[in-house]
Coordinates of C-alpha atoms in Angstrom, one line a residue:
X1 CA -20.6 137.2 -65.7
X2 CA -18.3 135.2 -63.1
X3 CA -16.7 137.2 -61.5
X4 CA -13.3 135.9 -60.2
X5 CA -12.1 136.8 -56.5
X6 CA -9.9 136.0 -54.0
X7 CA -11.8 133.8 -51.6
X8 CA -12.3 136.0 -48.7
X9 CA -13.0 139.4 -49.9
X10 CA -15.5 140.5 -48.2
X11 CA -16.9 141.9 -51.1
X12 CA -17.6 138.3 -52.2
X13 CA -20.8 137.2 -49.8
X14 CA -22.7 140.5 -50.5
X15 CA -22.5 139.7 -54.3
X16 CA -23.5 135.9 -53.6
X17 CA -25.9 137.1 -51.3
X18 CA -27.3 139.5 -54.6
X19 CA -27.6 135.9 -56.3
X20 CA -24.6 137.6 -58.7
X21 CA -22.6 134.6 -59.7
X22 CA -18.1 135.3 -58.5
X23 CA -16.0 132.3 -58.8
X24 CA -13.6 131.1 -56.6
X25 CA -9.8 131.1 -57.7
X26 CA -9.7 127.2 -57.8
X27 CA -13.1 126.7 -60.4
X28 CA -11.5 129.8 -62.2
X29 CA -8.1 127.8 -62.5
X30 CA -10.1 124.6 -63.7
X31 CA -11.9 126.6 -66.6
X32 CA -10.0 126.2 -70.3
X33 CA -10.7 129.8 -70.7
X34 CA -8.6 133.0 -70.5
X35 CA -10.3 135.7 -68.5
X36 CA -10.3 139.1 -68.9
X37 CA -7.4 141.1 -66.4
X38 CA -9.2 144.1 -65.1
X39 CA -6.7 146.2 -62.6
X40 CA -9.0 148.4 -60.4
X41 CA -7.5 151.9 -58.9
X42 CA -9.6 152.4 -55.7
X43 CA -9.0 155.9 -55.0
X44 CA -12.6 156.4 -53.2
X45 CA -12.2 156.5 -49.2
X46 CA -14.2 153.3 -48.5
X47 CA -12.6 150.8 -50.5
X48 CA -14.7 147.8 -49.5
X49 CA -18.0 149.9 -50.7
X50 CA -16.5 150.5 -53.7
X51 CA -14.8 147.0 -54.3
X52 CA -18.9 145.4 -54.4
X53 CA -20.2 148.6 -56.4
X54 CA -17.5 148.0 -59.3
X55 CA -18.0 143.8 -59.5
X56 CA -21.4 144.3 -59.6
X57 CA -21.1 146.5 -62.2
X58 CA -18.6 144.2 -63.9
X59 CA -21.0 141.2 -63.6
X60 CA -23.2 141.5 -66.6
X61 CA -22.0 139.4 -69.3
X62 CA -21.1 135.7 -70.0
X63 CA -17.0 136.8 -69.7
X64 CA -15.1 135.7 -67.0
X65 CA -13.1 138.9 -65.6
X66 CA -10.0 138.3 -63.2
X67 CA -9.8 141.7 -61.4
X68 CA -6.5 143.1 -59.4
X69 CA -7.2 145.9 -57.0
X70 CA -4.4 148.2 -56.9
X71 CA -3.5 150.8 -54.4
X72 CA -0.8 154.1 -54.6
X73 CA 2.3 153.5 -52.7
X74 CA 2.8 157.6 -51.8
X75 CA -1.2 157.9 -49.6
X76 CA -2.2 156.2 -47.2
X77 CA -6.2 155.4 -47.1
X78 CA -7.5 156.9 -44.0
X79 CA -10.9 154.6 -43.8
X80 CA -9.7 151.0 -45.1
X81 CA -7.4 149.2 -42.7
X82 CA -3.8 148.4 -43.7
X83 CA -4.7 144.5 -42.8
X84 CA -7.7 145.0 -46.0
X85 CA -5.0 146.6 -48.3
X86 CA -2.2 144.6 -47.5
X87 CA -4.2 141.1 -48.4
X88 CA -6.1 141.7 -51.1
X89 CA -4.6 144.9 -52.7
X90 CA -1.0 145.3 -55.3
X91 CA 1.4 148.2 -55.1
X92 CA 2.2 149.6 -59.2
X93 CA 5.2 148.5 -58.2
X94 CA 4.5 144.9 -58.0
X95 CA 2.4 144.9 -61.4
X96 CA 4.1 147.8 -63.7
X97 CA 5.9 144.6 -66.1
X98 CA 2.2 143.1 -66.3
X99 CA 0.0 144.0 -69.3
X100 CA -4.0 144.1 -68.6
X101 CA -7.0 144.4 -71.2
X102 CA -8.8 146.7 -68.9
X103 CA -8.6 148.8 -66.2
X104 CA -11.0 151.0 -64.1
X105 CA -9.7 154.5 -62.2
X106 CA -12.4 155.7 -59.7
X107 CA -13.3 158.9 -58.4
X108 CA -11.5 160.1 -55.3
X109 CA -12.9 163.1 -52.6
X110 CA -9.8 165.6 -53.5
X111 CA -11.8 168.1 -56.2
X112 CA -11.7 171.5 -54.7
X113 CA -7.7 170.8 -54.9
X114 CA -5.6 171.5 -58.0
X115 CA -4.2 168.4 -59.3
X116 CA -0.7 169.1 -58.8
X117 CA -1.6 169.7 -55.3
X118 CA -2.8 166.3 -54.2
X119 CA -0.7 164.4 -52.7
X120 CA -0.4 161.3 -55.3
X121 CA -0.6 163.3 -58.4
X122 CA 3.0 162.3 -59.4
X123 CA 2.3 158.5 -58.3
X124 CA -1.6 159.1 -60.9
X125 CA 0.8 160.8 -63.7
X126 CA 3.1 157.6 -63.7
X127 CA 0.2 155.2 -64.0
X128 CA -2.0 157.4 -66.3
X129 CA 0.9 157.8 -68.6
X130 CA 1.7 153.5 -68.3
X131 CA -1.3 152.9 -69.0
X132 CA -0.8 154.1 -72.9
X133 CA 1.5 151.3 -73.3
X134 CA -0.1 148.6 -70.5
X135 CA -3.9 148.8 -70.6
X136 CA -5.8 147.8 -73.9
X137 CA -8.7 150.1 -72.3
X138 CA -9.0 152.6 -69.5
X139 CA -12.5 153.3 -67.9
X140 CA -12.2 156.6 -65.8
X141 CA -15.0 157.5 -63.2
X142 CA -15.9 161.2 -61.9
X143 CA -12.5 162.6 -60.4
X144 CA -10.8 160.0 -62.1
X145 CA -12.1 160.9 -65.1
X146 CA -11.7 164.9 -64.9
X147 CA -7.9 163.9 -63.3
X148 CA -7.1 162.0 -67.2
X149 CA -8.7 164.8 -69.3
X150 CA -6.6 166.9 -67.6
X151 CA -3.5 164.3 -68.3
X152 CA -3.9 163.6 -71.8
X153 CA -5.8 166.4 -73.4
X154 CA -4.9 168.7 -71.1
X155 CA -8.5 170.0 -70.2
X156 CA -9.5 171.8 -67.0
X157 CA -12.0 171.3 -64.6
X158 CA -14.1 174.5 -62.8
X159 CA -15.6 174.7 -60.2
X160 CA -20.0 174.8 -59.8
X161 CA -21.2 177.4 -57.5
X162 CA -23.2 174.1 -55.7
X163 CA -22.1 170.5 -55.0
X164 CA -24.3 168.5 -57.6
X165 CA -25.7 165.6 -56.0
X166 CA -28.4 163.7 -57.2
X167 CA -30.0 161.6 -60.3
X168 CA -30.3 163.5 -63.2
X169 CA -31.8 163.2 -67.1
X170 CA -29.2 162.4 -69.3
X171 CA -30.0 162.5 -73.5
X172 CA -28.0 159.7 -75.2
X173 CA -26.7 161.2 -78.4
X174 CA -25.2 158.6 -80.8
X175 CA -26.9 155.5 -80.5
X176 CA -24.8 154.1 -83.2
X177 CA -21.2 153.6 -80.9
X178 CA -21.4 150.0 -79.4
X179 CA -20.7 151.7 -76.0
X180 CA -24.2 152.8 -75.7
X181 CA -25.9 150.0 -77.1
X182 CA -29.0 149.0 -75.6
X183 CA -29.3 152.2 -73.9
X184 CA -32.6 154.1 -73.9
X185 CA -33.2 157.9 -75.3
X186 CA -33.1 159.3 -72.4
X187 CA -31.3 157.6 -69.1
X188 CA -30.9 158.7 -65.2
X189 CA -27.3 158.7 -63.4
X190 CA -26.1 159.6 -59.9
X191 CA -23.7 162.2 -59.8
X192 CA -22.0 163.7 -56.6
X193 CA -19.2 166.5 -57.2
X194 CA -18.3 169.9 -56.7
X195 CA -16.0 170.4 -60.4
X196 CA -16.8 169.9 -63.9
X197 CA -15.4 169.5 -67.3
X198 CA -17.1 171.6 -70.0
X199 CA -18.2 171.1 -73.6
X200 CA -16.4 173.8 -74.9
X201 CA -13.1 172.4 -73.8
X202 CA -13.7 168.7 -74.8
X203 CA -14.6 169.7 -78.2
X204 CA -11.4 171.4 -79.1
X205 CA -10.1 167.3 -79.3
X206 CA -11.9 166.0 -82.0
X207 CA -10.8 162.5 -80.9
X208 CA -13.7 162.7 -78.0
X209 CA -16.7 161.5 -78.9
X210 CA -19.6 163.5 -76.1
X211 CA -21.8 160.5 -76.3
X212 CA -24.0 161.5 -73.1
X213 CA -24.8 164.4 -71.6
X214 CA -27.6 166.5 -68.9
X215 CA -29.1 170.2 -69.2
X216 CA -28.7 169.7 -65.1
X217 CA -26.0 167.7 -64.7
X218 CA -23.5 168.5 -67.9
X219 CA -20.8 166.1 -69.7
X220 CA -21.2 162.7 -68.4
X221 CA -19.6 159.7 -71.2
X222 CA -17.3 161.0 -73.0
X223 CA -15.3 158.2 -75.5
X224 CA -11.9 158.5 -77.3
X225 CA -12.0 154.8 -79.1
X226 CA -8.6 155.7 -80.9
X227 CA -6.8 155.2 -77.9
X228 CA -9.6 152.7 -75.8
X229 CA -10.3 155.8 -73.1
X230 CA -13.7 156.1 -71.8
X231 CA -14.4 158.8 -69.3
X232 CA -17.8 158.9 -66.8
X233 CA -18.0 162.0 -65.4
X234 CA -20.7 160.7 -62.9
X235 CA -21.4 157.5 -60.1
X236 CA -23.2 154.8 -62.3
X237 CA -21.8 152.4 -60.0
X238 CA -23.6 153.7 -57.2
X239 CA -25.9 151.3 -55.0
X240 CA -29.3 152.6 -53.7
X241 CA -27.8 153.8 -50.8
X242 CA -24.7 155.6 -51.2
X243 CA -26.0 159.0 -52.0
X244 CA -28.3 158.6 -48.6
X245 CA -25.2 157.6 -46.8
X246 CA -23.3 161.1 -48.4
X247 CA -26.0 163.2 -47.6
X248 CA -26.3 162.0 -43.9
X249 CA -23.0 161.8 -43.4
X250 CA -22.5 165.6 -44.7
X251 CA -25.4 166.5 -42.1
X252 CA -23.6 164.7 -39.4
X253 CA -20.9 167.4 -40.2
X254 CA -22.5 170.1 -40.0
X255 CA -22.3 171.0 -44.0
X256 CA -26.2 171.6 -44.9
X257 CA -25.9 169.8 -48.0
X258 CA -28.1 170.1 -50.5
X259 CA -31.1 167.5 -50.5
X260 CA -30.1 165.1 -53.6
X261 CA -32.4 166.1 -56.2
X262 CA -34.8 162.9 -57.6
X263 CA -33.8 160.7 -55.3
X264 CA -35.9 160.4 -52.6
X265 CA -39.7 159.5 -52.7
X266 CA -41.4 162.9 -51.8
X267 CA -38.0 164.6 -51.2
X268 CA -38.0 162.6 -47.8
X269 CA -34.5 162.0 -46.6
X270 CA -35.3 159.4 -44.6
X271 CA -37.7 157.7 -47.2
X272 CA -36.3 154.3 -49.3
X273 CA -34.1 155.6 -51.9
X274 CA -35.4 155.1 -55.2
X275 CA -32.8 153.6 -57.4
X276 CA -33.2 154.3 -61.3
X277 CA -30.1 153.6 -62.8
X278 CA -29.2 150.6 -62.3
X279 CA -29.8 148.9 -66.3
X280 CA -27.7 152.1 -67.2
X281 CA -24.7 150.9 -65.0
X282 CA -25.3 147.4 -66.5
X283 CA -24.9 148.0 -69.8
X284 CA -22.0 150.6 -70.0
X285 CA -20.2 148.0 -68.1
X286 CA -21.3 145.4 -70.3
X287 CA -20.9 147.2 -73.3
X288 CA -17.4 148.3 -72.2
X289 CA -16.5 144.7 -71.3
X290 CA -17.3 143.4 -74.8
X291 CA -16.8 145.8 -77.7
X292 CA -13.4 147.7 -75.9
X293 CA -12.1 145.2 -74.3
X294 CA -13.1 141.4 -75.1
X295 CA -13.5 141.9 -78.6
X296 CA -10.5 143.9 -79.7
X297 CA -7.6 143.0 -77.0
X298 CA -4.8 140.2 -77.9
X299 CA -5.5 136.8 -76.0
X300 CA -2.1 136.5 -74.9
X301 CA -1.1 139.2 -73.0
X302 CA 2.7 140.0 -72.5
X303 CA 5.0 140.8 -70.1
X304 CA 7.6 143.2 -69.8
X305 CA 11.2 141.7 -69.7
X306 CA 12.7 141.9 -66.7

């Protein structure tokens, strides 16, 4: 898929240097085609990391996909400088008139709080709620995903006696939904989180779909196609290293996390990572892309009148 960026986002070279094909914004504007808008909330910490993780991701099909980061106006990101945010990022504000076929909400590192206690909730609400009338299809990752369960369905999350970090078993259970098309019996994905949704509370809406799940792990893609919500209770778009990077980084604090279970080769922390997820993160996307988004959104999208 070519991916269109702003020239100089850094998150450009590493994907070139990947041999994943991005497009500049001057072949993009020579193209007779209408890309996909995909409008990215970067919650997690490390917005660059994240940034390549989700256009890789994104990169998987023959669509072109224009993609809009957008950042909350009430936090301030601690880790990503304002010079990063200021150039390549959008307020809502600045895009709340504009209508996109897809949009992505990541996780973010605020779980052992109650929603209403973060500092954005209000700011999330506004956009969660806009996005009912703005977004053809939301994709919702880990925290992002528990935060909009909670929003629309009005589902809790708990807390696990133990962070769960690692790469766990998943069993796919309808093969027949084109959002898991392609994808195996049986598939691993990263998951790194101290909170959970359960079963129990998902099924009291019988317009989610459970469509993968872990004895280890729990809930992790859970689908509402009425309304074009998808929900990943889990890190597919992880790289091979950002579980090591976690784990160390926990360590370095003086935590004693919990080795990430199937991970490393012989449980050796400072071993190579092995990475086993990766065609699960590539078709999800893929799928995503093309049956929620692609094939059912309106080619001219509108704007709000002024």
């Amino acid at each position: 898929m070519p991916i269109k960026v702003q020239n100089d986002l850094p998150a450009r070279a590493i994907l070139e240097s990947e041999n994943i094909f991005t497009m500049d914004e001057k072949r993009a504007m020579s193209q007779d085609i209408r890309p996909l808008q995909i409008l990215i909330l970067n919650l997690m910490p490390i917005k660059e990391d994240t940034e390549t993780q989700l256009l890789r991701a994104l990169s998987n099909t023959p669509l072109q996909v224009d993609c809009t980061f957008l950042m909350l106006s009430t936090h301030e990101s601690k880790n990503t400088s304002a010079s990063h945010l200021n150039k390549f990022y959008v307020t809502f504000a600045e895009i709340r008139r504009r209508k996109f076929d897809g949009m992505i909400i990541t996780g973010a590192p605020v779980e052992n709080l109650e929603y209403e206690e973060v500092n954005y909730w209000q700011e999330l609400s506004t956009i969660m709620e806009w996005t009912n009338t703005h977004v053809h299809s939301t994709l919702h990752i880990c925290w992002g995903a528990q935060a909009a369960l909670y929003y629309h369905y009005g589902i809790p999350k708990y807390p696990r006696e133990q962070k769960l970090s690692g790469v766990y078993r998943h069993k796919v259970l309808h093969h027949r939904l084109p959002l898991v098309r392609g994808l195996d019996d049986y598939v691993m994905v990263p998951h790194s989180r101290y909170t959970e949704v359960r079963r129990e509370d998902v099924e009291k809406h019988p317009e989610l779909n459970i469509l993968i799940e872990s004895d280890e792990a729990g809930l992790f893609l859970i689908l509402d196609e009425k309304n074009g919500r998808v929900f990943l209770q889990g890190h597919p778009e992880y790289d091979r290293m950002t579980l090591n990077n976690e784990y160390h980084r926990d360590l370095d604090r003086g935590l004693d996390p919990a080795l990430p279970c199937n991970y490393y080769e012989n449980n050796d922390p400072f071993s190579h990572p092995v990475l086993s997820w990766r065609n699960v993160a590539n078709t999800l996307y893929a799928n995503w892309l093309n049956y929620y988004v692609y094939q059912t959104t309106n080619y001219i999208l509108e704007t709000d009148a002024e």
